[in-house]
Coordinates of N, CA and C in Angstrom, one line a residue:
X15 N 0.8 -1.2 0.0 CA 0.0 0.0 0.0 C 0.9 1.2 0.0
X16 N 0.7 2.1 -0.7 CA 1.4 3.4 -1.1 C 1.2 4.3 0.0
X17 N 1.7 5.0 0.6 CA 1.2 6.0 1.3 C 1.2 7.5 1.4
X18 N 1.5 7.5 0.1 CA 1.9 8.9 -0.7 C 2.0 8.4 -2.2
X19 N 1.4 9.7 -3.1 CA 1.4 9.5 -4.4 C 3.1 9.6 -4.7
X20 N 3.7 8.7 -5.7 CA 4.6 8.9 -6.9 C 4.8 10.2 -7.2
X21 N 5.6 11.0 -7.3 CA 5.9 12.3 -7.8 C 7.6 12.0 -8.4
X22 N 7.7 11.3 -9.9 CA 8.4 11.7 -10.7 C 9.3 12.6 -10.3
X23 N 8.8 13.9 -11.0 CA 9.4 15.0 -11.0 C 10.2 15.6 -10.0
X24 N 10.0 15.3 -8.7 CA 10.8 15.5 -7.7 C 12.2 14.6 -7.5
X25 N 11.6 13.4 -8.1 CA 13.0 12.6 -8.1 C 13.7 13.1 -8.9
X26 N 13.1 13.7 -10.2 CA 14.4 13.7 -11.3 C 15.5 15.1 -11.1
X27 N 14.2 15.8 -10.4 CA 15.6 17.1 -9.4 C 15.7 16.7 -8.4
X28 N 15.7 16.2 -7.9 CA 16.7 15.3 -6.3 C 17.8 15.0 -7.3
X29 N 17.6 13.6 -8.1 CA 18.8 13.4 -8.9 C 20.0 14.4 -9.3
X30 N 19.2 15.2 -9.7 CA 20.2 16.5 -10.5 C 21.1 16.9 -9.6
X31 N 20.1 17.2 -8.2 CA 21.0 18.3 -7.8 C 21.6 17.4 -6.7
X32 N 21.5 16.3 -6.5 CA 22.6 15.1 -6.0 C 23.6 14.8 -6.7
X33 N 23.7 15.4 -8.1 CA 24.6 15.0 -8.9 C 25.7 16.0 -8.7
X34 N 24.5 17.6 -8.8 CA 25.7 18.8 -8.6 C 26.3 18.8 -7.4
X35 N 25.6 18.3 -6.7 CA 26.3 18.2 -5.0 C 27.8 17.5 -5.3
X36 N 27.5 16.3 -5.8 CA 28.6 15.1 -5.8 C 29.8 15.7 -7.0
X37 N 29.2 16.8 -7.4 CA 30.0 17.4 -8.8 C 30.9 18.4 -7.7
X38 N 30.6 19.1 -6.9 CA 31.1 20.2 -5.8 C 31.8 19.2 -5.1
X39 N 31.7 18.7 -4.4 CA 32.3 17.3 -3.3 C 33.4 16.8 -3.6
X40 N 33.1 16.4 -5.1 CA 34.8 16.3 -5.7 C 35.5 16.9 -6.4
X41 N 35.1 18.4 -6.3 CA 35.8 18.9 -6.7 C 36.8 19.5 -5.6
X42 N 35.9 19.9 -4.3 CA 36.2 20.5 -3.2 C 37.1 19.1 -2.6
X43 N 37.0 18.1 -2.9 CA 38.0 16.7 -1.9 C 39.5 16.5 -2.9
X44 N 39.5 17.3 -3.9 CA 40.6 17.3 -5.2 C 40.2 16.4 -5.9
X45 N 39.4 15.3 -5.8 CA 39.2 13.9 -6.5 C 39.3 14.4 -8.2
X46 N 38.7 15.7 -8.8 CA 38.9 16.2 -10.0 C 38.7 17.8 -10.0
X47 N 39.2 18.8 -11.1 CA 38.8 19.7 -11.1 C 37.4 20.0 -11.8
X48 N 36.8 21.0 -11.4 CA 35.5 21.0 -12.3 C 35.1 22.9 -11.9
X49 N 35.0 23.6 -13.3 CA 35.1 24.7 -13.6 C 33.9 25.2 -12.9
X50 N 34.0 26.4 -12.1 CA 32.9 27.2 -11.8 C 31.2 26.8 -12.2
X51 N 31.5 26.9 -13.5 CA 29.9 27.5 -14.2 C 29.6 26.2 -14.8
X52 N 30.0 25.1 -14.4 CA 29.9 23.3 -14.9 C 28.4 23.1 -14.5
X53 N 28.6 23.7 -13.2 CA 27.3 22.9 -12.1 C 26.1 23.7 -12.7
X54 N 26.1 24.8 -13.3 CA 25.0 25.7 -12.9 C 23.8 25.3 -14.8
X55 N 24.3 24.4 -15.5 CA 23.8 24.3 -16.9 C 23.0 23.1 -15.7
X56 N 23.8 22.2 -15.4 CA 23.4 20.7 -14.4 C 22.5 20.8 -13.7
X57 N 22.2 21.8 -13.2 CA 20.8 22.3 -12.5 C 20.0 23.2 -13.1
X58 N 20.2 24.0 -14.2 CA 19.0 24.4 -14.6 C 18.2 23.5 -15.4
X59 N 18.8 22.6 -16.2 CA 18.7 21.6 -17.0 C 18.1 20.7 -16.2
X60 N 18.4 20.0 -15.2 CA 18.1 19.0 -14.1 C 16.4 19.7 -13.8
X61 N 16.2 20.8 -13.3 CA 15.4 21.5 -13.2 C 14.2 22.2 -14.1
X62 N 14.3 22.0 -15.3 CA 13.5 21.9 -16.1 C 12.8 20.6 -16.5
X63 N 13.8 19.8 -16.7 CA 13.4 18.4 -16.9 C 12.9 17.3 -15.7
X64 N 12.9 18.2 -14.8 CA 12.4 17.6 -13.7 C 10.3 18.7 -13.8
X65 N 9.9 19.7 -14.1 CA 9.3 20.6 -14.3 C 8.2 19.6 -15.8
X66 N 9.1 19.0 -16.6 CA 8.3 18.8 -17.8 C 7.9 17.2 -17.1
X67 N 8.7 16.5 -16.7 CA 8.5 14.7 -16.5 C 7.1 15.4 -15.0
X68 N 7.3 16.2 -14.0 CA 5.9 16.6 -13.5 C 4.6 16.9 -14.4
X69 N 5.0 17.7 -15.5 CA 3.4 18.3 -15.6 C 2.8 16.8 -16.8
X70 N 4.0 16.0 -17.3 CA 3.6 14.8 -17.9 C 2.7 14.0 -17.2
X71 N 3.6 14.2 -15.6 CA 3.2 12.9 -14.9 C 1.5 13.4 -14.8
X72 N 1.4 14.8 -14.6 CA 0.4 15.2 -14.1 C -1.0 15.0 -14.6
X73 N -0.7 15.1 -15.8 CA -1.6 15.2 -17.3 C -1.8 13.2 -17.2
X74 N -0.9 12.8 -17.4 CA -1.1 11.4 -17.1 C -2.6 10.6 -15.8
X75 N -2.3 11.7 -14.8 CA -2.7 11.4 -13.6 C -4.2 11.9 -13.9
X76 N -4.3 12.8 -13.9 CA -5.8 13.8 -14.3 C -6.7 12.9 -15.5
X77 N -5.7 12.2 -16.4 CA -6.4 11.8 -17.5 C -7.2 9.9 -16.6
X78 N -6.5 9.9 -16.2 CA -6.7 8.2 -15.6 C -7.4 8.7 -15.0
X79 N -7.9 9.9 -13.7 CA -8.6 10.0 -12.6 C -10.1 10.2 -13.7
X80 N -10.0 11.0 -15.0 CA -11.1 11.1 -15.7 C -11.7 10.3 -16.2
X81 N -10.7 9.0 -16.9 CA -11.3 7.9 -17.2 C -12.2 7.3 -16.2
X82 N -11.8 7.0 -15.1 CA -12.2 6.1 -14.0 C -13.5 7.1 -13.7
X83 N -13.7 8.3 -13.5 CA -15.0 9.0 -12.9 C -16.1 8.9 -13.9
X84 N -15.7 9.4 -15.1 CA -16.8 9.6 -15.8 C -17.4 8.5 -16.8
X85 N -16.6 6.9 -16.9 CA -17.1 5.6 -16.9 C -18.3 5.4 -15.9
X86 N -19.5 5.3 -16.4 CA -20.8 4.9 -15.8 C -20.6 3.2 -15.3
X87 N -21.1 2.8 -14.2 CA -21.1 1.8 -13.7 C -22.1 1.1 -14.5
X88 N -22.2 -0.8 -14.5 CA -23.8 -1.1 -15.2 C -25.1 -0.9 -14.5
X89 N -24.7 -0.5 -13.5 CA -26.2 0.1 -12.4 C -26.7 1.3 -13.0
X90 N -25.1 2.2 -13.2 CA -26.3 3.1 -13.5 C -26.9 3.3 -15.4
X91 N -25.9 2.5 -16.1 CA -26.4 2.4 -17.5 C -27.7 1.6 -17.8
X92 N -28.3 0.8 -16.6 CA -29.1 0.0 -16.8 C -30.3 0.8 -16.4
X93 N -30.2 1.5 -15.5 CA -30.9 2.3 -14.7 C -31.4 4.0 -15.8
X94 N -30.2 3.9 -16.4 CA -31.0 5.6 -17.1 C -31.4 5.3 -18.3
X95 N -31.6 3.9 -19.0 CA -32.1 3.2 -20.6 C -33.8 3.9 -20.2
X96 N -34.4 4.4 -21.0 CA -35.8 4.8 -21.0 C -36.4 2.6 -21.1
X97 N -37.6 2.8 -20.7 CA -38.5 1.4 -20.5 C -38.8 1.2 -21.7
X98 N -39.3 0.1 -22.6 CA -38.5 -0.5 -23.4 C -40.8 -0.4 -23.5
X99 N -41.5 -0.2 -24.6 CA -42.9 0.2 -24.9 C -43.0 -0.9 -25.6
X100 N -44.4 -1.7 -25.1 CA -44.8 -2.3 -26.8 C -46.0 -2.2 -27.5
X101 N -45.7 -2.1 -28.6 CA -46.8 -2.0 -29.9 C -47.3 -0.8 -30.1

């Protein structure tokens, strides 16, 4: 059982900006150099694409909640057929 909805889009910027973290980290521990203005494409980028995979997810989500509501049950399709006259 889930206990919170899925939110995509939050992971894919967590990712990002775990990446620029870990991009700062080694740069700051010497492990490599990495230029000023590296990180800052990595998160706006990270951050957009985290912005588009949400409103996907969202549109996604809205469209399934619409299917599911406005599908009539057979109670009630049986139920609003006008009575059936003869002769």
């Amino acid at each position: 059982m889930l206990r919170h909805e899925f939110r995509p889009g939050k992971l894919v910027a967590g990712l990002f900006l775990t990446v620029a973290g870990v991009t700062y980290a080694g740069d700051a521990g010497d492990a490599w150099d990495t230029p000023w203005f590296a990180v800052i494409p990595m998160v706006v980028g990270g951050l957009c694409l985290a912005g588009v995979v949400g409103l996907l997810a969202r549109a996604v989500r809205n469209h399934r909640d619409n299917r599911r509501t406005s599908r009539p049950s057979e109670a009630d399709r049986t139920q609003s057929q006008p009575p059936v006259q003869d002769g």
